[in-house]
XYZ file of N, CA and C in Angstrom:
660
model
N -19.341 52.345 70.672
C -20.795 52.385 70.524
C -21.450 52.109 71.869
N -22.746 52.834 72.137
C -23.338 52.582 73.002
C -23.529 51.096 73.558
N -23.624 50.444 74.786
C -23.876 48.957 74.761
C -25.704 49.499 74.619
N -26.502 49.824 74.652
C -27.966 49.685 74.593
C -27.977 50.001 73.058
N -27.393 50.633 72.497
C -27.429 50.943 71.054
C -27.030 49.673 70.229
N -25.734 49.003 70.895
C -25.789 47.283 70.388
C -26.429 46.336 70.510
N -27.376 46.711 71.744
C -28.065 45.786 71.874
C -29.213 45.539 71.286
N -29.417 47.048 70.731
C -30.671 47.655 69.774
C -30.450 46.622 68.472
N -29.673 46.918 68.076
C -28.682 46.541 66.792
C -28.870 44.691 66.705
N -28.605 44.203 67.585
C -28.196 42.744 67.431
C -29.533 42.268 67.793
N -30.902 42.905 68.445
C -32.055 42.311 68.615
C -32.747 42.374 66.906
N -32.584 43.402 66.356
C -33.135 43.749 65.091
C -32.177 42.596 64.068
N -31.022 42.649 64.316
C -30.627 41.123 63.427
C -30.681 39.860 63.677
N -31.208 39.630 65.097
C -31.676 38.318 65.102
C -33.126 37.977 64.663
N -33.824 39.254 64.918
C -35.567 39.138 64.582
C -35.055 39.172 63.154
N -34.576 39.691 62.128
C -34.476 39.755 60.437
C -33.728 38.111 60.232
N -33.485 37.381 60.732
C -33.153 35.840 60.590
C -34.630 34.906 60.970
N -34.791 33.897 60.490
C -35.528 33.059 60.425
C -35.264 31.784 61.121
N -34.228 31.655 60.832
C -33.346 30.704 62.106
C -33.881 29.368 61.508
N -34.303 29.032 60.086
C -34.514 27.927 59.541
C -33.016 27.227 59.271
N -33.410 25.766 58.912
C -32.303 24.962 58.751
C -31.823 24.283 57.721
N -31.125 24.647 57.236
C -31.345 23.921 55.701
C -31.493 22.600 55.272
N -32.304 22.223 54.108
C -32.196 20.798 53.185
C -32.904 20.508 51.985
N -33.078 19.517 51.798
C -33.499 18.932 50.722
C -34.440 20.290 49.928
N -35.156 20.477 48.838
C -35.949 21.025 48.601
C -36.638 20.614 46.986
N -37.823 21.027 46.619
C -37.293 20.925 44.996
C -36.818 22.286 44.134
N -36.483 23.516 44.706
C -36.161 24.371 44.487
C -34.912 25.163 45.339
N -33.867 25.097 45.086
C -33.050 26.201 45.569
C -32.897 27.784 44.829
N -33.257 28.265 45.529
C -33.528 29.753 44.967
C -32.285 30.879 45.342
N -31.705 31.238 44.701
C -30.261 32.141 45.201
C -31.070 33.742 44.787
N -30.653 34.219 45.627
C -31.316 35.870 46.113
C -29.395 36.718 45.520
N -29.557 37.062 44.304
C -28.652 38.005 44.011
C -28.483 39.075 44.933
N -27.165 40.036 45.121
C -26.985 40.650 45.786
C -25.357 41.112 45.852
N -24.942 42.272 46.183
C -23.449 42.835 46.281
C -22.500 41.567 47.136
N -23.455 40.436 48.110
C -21.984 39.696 49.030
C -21.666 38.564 48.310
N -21.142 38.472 47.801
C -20.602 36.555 47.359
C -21.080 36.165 48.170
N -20.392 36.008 49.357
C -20.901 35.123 50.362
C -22.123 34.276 50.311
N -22.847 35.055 49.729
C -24.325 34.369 49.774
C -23.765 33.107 48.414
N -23.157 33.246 47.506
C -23.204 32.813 46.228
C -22.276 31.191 46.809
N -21.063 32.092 47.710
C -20.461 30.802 48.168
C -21.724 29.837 49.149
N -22.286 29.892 49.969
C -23.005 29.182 50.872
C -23.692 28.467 49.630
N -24.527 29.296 49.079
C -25.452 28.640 47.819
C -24.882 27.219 47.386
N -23.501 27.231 47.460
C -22.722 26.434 46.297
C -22.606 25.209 47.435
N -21.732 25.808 48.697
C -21.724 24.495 49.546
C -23.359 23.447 49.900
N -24.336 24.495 49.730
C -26.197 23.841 50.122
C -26.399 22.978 48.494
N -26.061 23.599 47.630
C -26.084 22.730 46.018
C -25.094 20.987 45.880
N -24.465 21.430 47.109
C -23.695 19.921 46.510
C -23.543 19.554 48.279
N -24.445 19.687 48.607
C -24.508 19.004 49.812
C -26.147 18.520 50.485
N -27.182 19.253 49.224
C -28.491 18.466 49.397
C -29.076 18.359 48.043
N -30.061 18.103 48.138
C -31.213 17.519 46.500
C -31.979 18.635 46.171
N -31.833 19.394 44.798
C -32.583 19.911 44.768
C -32.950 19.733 43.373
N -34.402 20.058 42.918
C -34.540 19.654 41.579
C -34.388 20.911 40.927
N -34.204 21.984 41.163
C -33.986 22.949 40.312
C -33.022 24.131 40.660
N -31.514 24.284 40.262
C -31.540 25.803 41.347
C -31.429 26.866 40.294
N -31.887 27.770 41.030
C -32.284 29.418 40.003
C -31.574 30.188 41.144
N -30.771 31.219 39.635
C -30.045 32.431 40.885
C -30.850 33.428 40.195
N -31.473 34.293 41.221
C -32.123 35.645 40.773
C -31.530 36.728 41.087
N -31.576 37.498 39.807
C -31.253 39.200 40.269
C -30.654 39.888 38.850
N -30.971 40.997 38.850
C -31.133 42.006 37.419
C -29.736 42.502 36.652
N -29.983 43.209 35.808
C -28.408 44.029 35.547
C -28.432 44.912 37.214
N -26.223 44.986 36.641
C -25.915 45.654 37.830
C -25.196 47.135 37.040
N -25.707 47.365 35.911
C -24.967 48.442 35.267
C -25.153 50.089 35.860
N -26.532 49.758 36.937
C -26.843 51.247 37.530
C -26.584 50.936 39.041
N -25.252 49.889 39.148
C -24.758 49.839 40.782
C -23.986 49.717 40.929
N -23.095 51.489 41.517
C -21.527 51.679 41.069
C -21.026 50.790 41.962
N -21.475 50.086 43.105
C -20.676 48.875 43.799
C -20.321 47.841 43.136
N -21.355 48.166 42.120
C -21.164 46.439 41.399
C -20.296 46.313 40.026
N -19.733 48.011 39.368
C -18.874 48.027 38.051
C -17.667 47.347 37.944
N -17.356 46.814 39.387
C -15.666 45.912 38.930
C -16.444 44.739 38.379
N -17.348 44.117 38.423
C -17.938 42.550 37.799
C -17.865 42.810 36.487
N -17.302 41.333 35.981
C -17.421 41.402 34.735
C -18.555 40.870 34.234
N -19.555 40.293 35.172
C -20.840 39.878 34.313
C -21.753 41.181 34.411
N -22.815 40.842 33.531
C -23.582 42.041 33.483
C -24.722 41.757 34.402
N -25.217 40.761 34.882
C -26.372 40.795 36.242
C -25.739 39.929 37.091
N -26.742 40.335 38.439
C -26.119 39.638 39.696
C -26.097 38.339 39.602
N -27.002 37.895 38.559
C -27.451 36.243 38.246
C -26.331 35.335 37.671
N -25.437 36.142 36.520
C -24.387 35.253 36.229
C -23.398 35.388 37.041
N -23.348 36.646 37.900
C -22.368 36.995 38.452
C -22.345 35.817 39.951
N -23.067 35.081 40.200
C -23.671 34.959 41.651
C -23.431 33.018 41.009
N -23.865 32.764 39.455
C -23.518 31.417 38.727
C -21.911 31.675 38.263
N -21.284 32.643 38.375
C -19.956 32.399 38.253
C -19.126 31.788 39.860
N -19.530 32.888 40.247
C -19.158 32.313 41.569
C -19.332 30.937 42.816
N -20.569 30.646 41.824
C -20.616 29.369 42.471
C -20.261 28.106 41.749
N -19.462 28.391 40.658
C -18.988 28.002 40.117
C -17.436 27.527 40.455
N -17.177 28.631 40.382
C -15.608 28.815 41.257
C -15.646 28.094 43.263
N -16.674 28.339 43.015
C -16.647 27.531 44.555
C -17.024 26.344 44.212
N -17.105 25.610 43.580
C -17.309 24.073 43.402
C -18.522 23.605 43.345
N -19.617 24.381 42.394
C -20.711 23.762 42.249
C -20.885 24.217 40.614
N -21.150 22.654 40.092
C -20.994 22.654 38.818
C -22.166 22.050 38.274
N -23.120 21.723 38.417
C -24.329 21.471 38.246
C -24.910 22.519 37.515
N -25.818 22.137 36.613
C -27.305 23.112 35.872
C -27.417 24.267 37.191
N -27.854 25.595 36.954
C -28.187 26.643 37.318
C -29.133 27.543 36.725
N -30.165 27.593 36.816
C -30.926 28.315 35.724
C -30.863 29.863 36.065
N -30.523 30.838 35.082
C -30.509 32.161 35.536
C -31.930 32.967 35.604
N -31.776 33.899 36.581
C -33.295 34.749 36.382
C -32.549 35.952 36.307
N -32.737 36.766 35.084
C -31.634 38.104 34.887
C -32.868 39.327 34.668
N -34.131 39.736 35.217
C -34.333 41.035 35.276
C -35.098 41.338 36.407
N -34.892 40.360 37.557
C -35.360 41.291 38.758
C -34.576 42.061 39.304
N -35.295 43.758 40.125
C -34.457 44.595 40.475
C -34.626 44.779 42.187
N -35.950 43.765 42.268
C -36.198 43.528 43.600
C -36.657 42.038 44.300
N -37.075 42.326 45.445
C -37.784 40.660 45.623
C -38.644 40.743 45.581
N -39.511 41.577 45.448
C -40.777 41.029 44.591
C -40.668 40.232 42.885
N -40.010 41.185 42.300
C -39.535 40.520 41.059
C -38.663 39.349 41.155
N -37.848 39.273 42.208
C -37.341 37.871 42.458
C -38.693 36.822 42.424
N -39.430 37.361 43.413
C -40.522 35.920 43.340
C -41.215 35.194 42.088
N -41.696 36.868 41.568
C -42.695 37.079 40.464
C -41.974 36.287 39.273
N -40.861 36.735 39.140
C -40.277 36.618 37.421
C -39.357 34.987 37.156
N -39.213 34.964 38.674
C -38.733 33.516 38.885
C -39.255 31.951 38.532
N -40.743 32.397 39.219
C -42.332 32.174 38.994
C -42.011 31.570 37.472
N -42.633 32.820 36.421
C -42.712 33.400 35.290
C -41.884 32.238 34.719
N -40.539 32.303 34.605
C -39.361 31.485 34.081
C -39.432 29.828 34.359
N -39.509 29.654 35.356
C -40.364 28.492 35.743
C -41.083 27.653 34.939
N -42.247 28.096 34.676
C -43.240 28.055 33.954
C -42.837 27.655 32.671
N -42.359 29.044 31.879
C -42.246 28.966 30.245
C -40.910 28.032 30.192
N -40.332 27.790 30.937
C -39.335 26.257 30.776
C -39.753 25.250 31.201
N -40.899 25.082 31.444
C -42.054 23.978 31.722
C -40.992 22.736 32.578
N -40.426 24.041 33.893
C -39.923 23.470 34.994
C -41.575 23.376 36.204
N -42.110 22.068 36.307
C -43.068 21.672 37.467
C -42.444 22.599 38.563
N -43.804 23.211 38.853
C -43.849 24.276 40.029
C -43.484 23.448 41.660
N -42.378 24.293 42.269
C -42.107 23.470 43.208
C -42.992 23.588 44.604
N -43.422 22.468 45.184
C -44.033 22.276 46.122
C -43.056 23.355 47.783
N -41.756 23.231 47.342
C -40.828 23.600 48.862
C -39.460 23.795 47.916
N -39.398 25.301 48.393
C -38.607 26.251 47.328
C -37.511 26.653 48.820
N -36.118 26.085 48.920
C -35.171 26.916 49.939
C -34.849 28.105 48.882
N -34.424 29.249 50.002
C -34.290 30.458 49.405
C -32.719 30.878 50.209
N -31.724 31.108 49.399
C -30.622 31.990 50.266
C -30.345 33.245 50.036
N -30.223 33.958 51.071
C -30.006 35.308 50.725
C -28.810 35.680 51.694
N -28.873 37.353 52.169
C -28.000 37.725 53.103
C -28.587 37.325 54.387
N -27.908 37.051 55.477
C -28.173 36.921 56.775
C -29.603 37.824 57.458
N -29.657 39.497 57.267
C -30.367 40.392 57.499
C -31.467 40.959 56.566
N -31.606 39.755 55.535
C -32.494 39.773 54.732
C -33.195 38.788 54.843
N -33.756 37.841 55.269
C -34.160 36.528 55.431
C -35.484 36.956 55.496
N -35.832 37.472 56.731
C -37.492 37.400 57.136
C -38.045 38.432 55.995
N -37.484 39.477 55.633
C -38.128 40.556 54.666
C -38.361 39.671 53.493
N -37.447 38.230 53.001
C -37.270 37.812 51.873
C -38.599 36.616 52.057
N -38.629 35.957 53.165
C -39.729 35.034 53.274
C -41.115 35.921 53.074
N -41.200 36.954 54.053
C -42.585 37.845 53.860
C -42.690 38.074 52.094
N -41.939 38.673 51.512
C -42.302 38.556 50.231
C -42.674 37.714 49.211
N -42.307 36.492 49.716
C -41.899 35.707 48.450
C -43.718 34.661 49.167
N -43.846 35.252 50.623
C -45.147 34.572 50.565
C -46.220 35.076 50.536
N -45.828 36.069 50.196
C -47.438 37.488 49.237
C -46.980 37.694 48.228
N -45.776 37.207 47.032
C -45.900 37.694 46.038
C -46.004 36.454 44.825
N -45.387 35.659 45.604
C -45.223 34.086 44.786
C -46.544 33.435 44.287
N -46.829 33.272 42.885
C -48.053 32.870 42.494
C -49.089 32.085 43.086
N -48.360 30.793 43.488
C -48.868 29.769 44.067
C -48.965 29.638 45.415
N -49.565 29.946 45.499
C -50.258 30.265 47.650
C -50.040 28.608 48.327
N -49.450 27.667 47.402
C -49.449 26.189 48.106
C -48.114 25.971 48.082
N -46.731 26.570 47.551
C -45.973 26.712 47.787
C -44.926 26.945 49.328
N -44.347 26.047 49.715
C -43.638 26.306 51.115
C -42.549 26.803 50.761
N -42.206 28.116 51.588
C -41.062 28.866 51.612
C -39.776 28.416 53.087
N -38.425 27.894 52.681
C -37.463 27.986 53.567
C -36.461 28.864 53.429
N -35.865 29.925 54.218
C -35.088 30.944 54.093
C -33.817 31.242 54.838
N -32.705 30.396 54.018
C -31.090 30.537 55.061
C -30.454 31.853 54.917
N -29.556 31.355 55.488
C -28.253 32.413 54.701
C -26.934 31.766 55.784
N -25.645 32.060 55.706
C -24.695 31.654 56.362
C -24.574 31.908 57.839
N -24.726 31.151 58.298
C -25.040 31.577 60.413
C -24.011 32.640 60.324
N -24.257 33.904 60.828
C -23.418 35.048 61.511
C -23.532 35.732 62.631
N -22.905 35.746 63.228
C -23.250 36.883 64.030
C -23.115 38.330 63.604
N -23.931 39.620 63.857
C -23.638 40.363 63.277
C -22.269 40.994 63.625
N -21.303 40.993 64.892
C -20.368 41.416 64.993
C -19.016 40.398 63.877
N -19.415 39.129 63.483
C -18.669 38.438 62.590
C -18.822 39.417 61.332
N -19.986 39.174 60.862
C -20.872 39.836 59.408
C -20.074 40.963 58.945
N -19.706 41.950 60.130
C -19.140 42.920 60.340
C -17.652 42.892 59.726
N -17.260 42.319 60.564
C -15.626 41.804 60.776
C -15.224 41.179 58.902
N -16.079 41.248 58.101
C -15.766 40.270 57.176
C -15.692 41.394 56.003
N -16.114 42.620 56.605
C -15.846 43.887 55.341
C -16.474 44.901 55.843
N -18.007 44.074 55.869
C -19.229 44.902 55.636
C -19.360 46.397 56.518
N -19.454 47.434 56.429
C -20.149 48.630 57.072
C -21.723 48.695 58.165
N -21.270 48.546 59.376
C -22.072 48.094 60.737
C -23.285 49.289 60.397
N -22.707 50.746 60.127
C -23.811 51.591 60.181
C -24.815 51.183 58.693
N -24.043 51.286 57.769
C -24.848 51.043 56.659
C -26.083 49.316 56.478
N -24.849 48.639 57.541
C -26.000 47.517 57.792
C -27.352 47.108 58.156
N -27.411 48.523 59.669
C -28.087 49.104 60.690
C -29.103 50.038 59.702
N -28.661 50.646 59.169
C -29.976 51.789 58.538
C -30.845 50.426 57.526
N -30.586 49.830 56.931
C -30.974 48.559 55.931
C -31.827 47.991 56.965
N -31.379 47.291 57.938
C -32.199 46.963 58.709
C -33.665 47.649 59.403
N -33.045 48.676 59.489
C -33.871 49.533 60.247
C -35.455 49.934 59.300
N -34.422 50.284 57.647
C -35.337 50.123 56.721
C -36.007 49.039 56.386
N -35.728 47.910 56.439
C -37.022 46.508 56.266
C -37.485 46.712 57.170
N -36.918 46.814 58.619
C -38.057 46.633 59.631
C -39.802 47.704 59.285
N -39.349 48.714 58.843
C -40.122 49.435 58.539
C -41.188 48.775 57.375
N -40.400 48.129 56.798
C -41.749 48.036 55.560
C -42.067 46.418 56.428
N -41.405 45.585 56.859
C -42.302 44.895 57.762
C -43.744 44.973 58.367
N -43.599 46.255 58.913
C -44.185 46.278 59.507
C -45.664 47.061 58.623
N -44.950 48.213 57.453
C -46.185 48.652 56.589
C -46.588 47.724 55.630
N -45.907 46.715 55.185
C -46.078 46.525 53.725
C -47.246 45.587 53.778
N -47.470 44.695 54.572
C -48.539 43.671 54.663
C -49.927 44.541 54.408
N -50.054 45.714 54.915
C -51.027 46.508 54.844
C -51.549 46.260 52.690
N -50.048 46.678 52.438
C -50.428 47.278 51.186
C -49.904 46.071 49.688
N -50.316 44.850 50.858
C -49.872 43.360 49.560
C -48.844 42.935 49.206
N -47.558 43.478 49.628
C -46.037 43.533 49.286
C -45.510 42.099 50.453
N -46.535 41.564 51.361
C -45.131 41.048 52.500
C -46.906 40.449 53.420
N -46.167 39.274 53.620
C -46.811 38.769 54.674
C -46.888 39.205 56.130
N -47.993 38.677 56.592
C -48.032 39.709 57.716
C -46.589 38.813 58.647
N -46.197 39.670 59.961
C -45.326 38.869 60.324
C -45.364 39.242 61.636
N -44.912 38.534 62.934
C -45.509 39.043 63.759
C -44.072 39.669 64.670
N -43.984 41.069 65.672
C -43.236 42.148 65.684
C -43.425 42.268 67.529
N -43.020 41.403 68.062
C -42.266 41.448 69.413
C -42.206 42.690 69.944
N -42.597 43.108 70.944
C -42.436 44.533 71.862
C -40.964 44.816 72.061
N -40.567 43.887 72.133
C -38.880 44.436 72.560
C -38.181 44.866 70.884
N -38.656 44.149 70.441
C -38.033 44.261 68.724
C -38.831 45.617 68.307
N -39.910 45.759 68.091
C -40.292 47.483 68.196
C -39.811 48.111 68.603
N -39.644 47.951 69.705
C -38.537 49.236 70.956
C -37.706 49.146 70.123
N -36.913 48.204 70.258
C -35.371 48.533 69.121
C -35.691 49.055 68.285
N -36.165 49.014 67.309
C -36.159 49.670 66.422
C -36.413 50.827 66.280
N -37.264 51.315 67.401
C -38.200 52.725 67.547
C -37.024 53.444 68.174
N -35.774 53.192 68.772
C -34.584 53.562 69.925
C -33.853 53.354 68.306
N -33.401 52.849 67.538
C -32.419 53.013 66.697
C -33.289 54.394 65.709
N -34.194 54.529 65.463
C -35.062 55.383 64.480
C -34.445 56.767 65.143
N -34.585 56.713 66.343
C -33.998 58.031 67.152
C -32.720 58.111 67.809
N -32.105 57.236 67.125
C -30.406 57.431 67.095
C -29.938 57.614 65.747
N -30.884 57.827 64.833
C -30.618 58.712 63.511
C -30.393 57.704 62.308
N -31.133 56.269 62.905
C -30.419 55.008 61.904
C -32.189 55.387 60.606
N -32.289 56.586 59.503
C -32.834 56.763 58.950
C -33.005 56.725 57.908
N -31.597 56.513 56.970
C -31.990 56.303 55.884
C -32.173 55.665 54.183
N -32.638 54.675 55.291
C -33.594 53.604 54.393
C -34.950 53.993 54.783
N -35.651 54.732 55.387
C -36.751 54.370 55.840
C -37.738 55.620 54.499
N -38.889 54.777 54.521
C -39.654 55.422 53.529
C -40.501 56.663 53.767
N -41.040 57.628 53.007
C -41.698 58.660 53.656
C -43.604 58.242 53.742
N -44.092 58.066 54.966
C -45.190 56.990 54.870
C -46.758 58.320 55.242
């Protein structure tokens, strides 16, 4: 690979990190998704700080042929099995029909509520590494309560590690390439907080757009 094309690459995954630190919270929030990984970290942050509530979110996986070897039917039990098996055995409350993060925020919200779980003041959120900032922008334009503080981990990686651990570098790269994009539209249209987009991090992205990293990106 090009070295300016990596370098494209690894500026766009450090700007999609938040570079927050994890702890205490009254909410741990698990962001369903195809990596365990996220499910394992979840489990080591559950029995290694306080939280008064943790919720794993995310929908059926019956229309995601990645996801037909699971034997649970949403990412939510699938994501409470696994952190299970990794050594966290504590209450977990499931959220089983979001298909996005908006509905992560929204329906999480929702569930909350009608289990007359007290709305949390400081909600940690884990997701994938290259999902972080897309996941904070949402969850702080879509989340009911505008007094709510959002914190957003995921397992420190580098993306050449991230890589090394299964995952597909190009398919990583177009994903990226695609949030960056609604980053940058969606605040317009209520979906995502505004967020603010570095000249050099534009360039990258505008230099990966025309190295063909296209498609995730929306028709605008």
């Amino acid at each position: 690979m090009d070295s300016r094309l990596r370098d494209d690459i690894d500026t766009l995954w450090r700007y999609m990190q938040c570079h927050e630190v994890p702890g205490d919270a009254d909410c741990l929030l698990v962001l369903g998704s195809r990596d365990d990984t996220v499910a394992s970290y979840a489990a080591e942050l559950a029995q290694s700080y306080s939280y008064g509530t943790v919720v794993v979110s995310g929908g059926a996986v019956e229309h995601n042929p990645s996801l037909d070897r699971w034997p649970e039917a949403t990412e939510a039990a699938h994501f409470a099995a696994h952190m299970a098996h990794s050594g966290y055995h504590g209450a977990i409350v499931l959220e089983e029909r979001a298909r996005n993060t908006g509905e992560n925020a929204r329906f999480t919200y929702e569930l909350l509520r009608q289990r007359d779980i007290s709305a949390p003041n400081a909600v940690q959120i884990v997701t994938k590494p290259y999902m972080e900032r897309r996941a904070k922008a949402t969850f702080e334009a879509q989340w009911p309560d505008d007094m709510t503080r959002f914190r957003v981990v995921s397992r420190p990686h580098a993306f050449s590690d991230y890589i090394a651990e299964g995952h597909d570098a190009d398919e990583i790269t177009h994903k990226m390439v695609g949030d960056m994009q609604r980053i940058i539209v969606y605040p317009t249209r209520g979906f995502q907080s505004l967020q603010h987009v570095p000249q050099h991090v534009h360039e990258a992205y505008t230099r990966l757009i025309a190295a063909g990293y296209t498609k995730h990106l929306m028709k605008i």
